[in-house]
Amino acid sequence: SSSTTPQPRSYPGINWIGVQPLYLREVRRYWKVGAQTVAGPVVTTLLYMLVFVVALQQGDIDRARTLAFTTLVAAELFRAFTARHHDLPSWRHGMPVNPWLWAVIAVSLLSQIALLSIPFLQEAFSLAPLPIAEALGAVALGVVPLCIVELVKEVRCWPRS
């Protein structure tokens, strides 16, 4: 028996009738999650720059960099909670149960603590030692983008009249 190699199919053109609903669905989905895909990172970036500029006014660039970096790390870790659901805010669907997410957050937090505490890591990353109150303040500021994105999702859940 002779075996033939399968030949590639020939498609004469684009199925525009099928492309249109796919395109519209993706555009609508993008705008629906705009708070997460655009607003969250924009708020995080503005917060990072604000913390850096305010801390830099005190004259120590390493301290300013450290505070801004710690705020950024906290904001990104908190953002993992906003990405769990596109429509509902976190408080409506409970805490995440994914053990891998918690493991990554724990390792990231421990890494950040190591960077802030171990002198040779501070030197390698040009970070300044922070008093615990300042470090906790930077972490607390990292919650701001989370709150804004979750509030936008909550407002979107309100019934329209």
mmCIF file of C-alpha atoms in Angstrom:
data_model
loop_
_atom_site.group_PDB
_atom_site.id
_atom_site.type_symbol
_atom_site.label_atom_id
_atom_site.label_comp_id
_atom_site.label_asym_id
_atom_site.label_seq_id
_atom_site.Cartn_x
_atom_site.Cartn_y
_atom_site.Cartn_z
ATOM 1 C CA SER A 1 0.000 0.000 0.000
ATOM 2 C CA SER A 2 1.202 3.476 -0.729
ATOM 3 C CA SER A 3 1.247 6.070 1.973
ATOM 4 C CA THR A 4 0.840 9.691 1.115
ATOM 5 C CA THR A 5 2.056 12.590 3.116
ATOM 6 C CA PRO A 6 -0.763 14.831 4.287
ATOM 7 C CA GLN A 7 -0.857 18.092 2.403
ATOM 8 C CA PRO A 8 -1.571 21.453 4.017
ATOM 9 C CA ARG A 9 -5.083 22.741 3.568
ATOM 10 C CA SER A 10 -5.703 25.682 1.366
ATOM 11 C CA TYR A 11 -7.854 28.472 2.758
ATOM 12 C CA PRO A 12 -9.115 30.838 0.076
ATOM 13 C CA GLY A 13 -9.650 33.835 2.359
ATOM 14 C CA ILE A 14 -10.566 35.141 5.792
ATOM 15 C CA ASN A 15 -13.917 34.280 7.330
ATOM 16 C CA TRP A 16 -14.925 37.871 8.108
ATOM 17 C CA ILE A 17 -18.275 36.745 9.494
ATOM 18 C CA GLY A 18 -16.437 34.713 12.117
ATOM 19 C CA VAL A 19 -13.692 37.264 12.780
ATOM 20 C CA GLN A 20 -16.065 40.124 13.606
ATOM 21 C CA PRO A 21 -17.712 38.570 16.706
ATOM 22 C CA LEU A 22 -14.328 37.357 17.992
ATOM 23 C CA TYR A 23 -12.842 40.811 17.562
ATOM 24 C CA LEU A 24 -15.789 42.543 19.231
ATOM 25 C CA ARG A 25 -15.762 40.066 22.124
ATOM 26 C CA GLU A 26 -12.056 40.687 22.788
ATOM 27 C CA VAL A 27 -12.416 44.462 22.570
ATOM 28 C CA ARG A 28 -15.345 44.362 25.010
ATOM 29 C CA ARG A 29 -13.411 42.064 27.353
ATOM 30 C CA TYR A 30 -10.432 44.413 27.271
ATOM 31 C CA TRP A 31 -12.560 47.423 28.198
ATOM 32 C CA LYS A 32 -14.319 45.389 30.854
ATOM 33 C CA VAL A 33 -11.030 44.635 32.590
ATOM 34 C CA GLY A 34 -9.576 48.065 31.876
ATOM 35 C CA ALA A 35 -9.329 48.798 35.581
ATOM 36 C CA GLN A 36 -6.899 45.904 35.877
ATOM 37 C CA THR A 37 -5.033 46.205 32.600
ATOM 38 C CA VAL A 38 -4.602 49.973 32.520
ATOM 39 C CA ALA A 39 -5.746 51.724 35.694
ATOM 40 C CA GLY A 40 -3.954 49.385 38.129
ATOM 41 C CA PRO A 41 -0.503 49.720 36.547
ATOM 42 C CA VAL A 42 -0.976 53.470 35.997
ATOM 43 C CA VAL A 43 -1.890 54.010 39.659
ATOM 44 C CA THR A 44 1.035 51.798 40.734
ATOM 45 C CA THR A 45 3.451 53.782 38.574
ATOM 46 C CA LEU A 46 2.170 57.123 39.859
ATOM 47 C CA LEU A 47 2.394 55.872 43.437
ATOM 48 C CA TYR A 48 5.965 54.657 42.854
ATOM 49 C CA MET A 49 6.995 58.041 41.445
ATOM 50 C CA LEU A 50 5.224 59.930 44.232
ATOM 51 C CA VAL A 51 6.938 57.903 46.963
ATOM 52 C CA PHE A 52 10.315 58.314 45.255
ATOM 53 C CA VAL A 53 9.969 62.091 44.768
ATOM 54 C CA VAL A 54 8.692 62.730 48.300
ATOM 55 C CA ALA A 55 11.422 60.578 49.861
ATOM 56 C CA LEU A 56 14.080 62.120 47.614
ATOM 57 C CA GLN A 57 13.234 65.582 48.960
ATOM 58 C CA GLN A 58 14.863 64.470 52.199
ATOM 59 C CA GLY A 59 18.149 64.129 50.298
ATOM 60 C CA ASP A 60 18.985 60.404 50.465
ATOM 61 C CA ILE A 61 18.624 58.741 47.060
ATOM 62 C CA ASP A 62 19.230 55.212 48.424
ATOM 63 C CA ARG A 63 16.469 55.655 50.991
ATOM 64 C CA ALA A 64 14.123 57.076 48.334
ATOM 65 C CA ARG A 65 14.906 54.165 46.015
ATOM 66 C CA THR A 66 14.344 51.671 48.830
ATOM 67 C CA LEU A 67 10.999 53.139 49.866
ATOM 68 C CA ALA A 68 9.770 53.309 46.264
ATOM 69 C CA PHE A 69 10.987 49.773 45.539
ATOM 70 C CA THR A 70 9.308 48.369 48.657
ATOM 71 C CA THR A 71 6.064 50.144 47.750
ATOM 72 C CA LEU A 72 6.245 48.725 44.214
ATOM 73 C CA VAL A 73 6.874 45.175 45.443
ATOM 74 C CA ALA A 74 3.934 45.403 47.868
ATOM 75 C CA ALA A 75 1.638 46.852 45.195
ATOM 76 C CA GLU A 76 2.484 44.055 42.762
ATOM 77 C CA LEU A 77 1.943 41.361 45.387
ATOM 78 C CA PHE A 78 -1.433 42.851 46.297
ATOM 79 C CA ARG A 79 -2.303 43.062 42.598
ATOM 80 C CA ALA A 80 -2.290 39.267 42.473
ATOM 81 C CA PHE A 81 -5.536 39.427 44.443
ATOM 82 C CA THR A 82 -7.187 41.807 41.967
ATOM 83 C CA ALA A 83 -6.415 39.525 39.022
ATOM 84 C CA ARG A 84 -8.420 36.600 40.380
ATOM 85 C CA HIS A 85 -11.751 37.803 39.043
ATOM 86 C CA HIS A 86 -12.466 40.368 36.332
ATOM 87 C CA ASP A 87 -15.953 41.365 37.462
ATOM 88 C CA LEU A 88 -16.210 40.840 41.197
ATOM 89 C CA PRO A 89 -14.171 42.547 43.891
ATOM 90 C CA SER A 90 -12.113 40.316 46.176
ATOM 91 C CA TRP A 91 -14.467 40.607 49.130
ATOM 92 C CA ARG A 92 -17.322 39.106 47.093
ATOM 93 C CA HIS A 93 -15.557 35.850 46.188
ATOM 94 C CA GLY A 94 -13.381 35.195 49.231
ATOM 95 C CA MET A 95 -9.700 34.687 49.826
ATOM 96 C CA PRO A 96 -7.707 32.708 47.277
ATOM 97 C CA VAL A 97 -7.204 29.025 48.038
ATOM 98 C CA ASN A 98 -4.432 28.455 45.497
ATOM 99 C CA PRO A 99 -1.446 27.216 47.539
ATOM 100 C CA TRP A 100 0.979 28.197 44.760
ATOM 101 C CA LEU A 101 -0.177 31.801 44.916
ATOM 102 C CA TRP A 102 0.369 31.903 48.668
ATOM 103 C CA ALA A 103 3.786 30.228 48.252
ATOM 104 C CA VAL A 104 4.893 32.819 45.693
ATOM 105 C CA ILE A 105 3.669 35.662 47.888
ATOM 106 C CA ALA A 106 5.477 34.196 50.919
ATOM 107 C CA VAL A 107 8.746 33.727 48.997
ATOM 108 C CA SER A 108 8.473 37.247 47.584
ATOM 109 C CA LEU A 109 7.873 38.742 51.023
ATOM 110 C CA LEU A 110 10.775 36.809 52.507
ATOM 111 C CA SER A 111 12.989 37.952 49.630
ATOM 112 C CA GLN A 112 11.993 41.561 50.234
ATOM 113 C CA ILE A 113 12.687 41.228 53.955
ATOM 114 C CA ALA A 114 16.103 39.742 53.123
ATOM 115 C CA LEU A 115 16.870 42.619 50.751
ATOM 116 C CA LEU A 116 15.972 45.139 53.439
ATOM 117 C CA SER A 117 17.793 43.344 56.271
ATOM 118 C CA ILE A 118 20.984 41.741 54.985
ATOM 119 C CA PRO A 119 23.801 44.264 54.521
ATOM 120 C CA PHE A 120 25.531 42.650 51.498
ATOM 121 C CA LEU A 121 22.163 42.445 49.683
ATOM 122 C CA GLN A 122 21.466 46.076 50.537
ATOM 123 C CA GLU A 123 24.821 47.002 49.038
ATOM 124 C CA ALA A 124 24.346 44.816 45.946
ATOM 125 C CA PHE A 125 20.941 46.391 45.206
ATOM 126 C CA SER A 126 21.857 49.924 46.392
ATOM 127 C CA LEU A 127 19.168 49.817 49.064
ATOM 128 C CA ALA A 128 19.186 51.656 52.355
ATOM 129 C CA PRO A 129 18.227 50.101 55.684
ATOM 130 C CA LEU A 130 14.714 51.182 56.608
ATOM 131 C CA PRO A 131 13.224 51.498 60.074
ATOM 132 C CA ILE A 132 10.375 49.012 60.477
ATOM 133 C CA ALA A 133 7.798 51.822 60.594
ATOM 134 C CA GLU A 134 8.932 53.160 57.203
ATOM 135 C CA ALA A 135 8.978 49.685 55.662
ATOM 136 C CA LEU A 136 5.453 48.994 56.943
ATOM 137 C CA GLY A 137 4.343 52.406 55.667
ATOM 138 C CA ALA A 138 5.665 51.523 52.200
ATOM 139 C CA VAL A 139 3.790 48.211 52.320
ATOM 140 C CA ALA A 140 0.616 50.005 53.431
ATOM 141 C CA LEU A 141 0.933 52.394 50.467
ATOM 142 C CA GLY A 142 1.146 49.327 48.231
ATOM 143 C CA VAL A 143 -2.499 48.627 49.096
ATOM 144 C CA VAL A 144 -3.656 51.822 47.326
ATOM 145 C CA PRO A 145 -3.771 50.365 43.768
ATOM 146 C CA LEU A 146 -5.570 47.267 45.085
ATOM 147 C CA CYS A 147 -8.227 49.428 46.732
ATOM 148 C CA ILE A 148 -8.757 51.551 43.622
ATOM 149 C CA VAL A 149 -9.119 48.579 41.259
ATOM 150 C CA GLU A 150 -11.406 46.713 43.659
ATOM 151 C CA LEU A 151 -13.533 49.822 44.176
ATOM 152 C CA VAL A 152 -13.948 50.224 40.413
ATOM 153 C CA LYS A 153 -15.079 46.590 40.194
ATOM 154 C CA GLU A 154 -17.521 47.145 43.071
ATOM 155 C CA VAL A 155 -19.040 50.206 41.394
ATOM 156 C CA ARG A 156 -19.453 48.187 38.176
ATOM 157 C CA CYS A 157 -21.434 45.586 40.142
ATOM 158 C CA TRP A 158 -24.004 48.144 41.288
ATOM 159 C CA PRO A 159 -27.377 47.806 39.605
ATOM 160 C CA ARG A 160 -28.020 50.263 36.796
ATOM 161 C CA SER A 161 -31.286 52.200 36.968
#
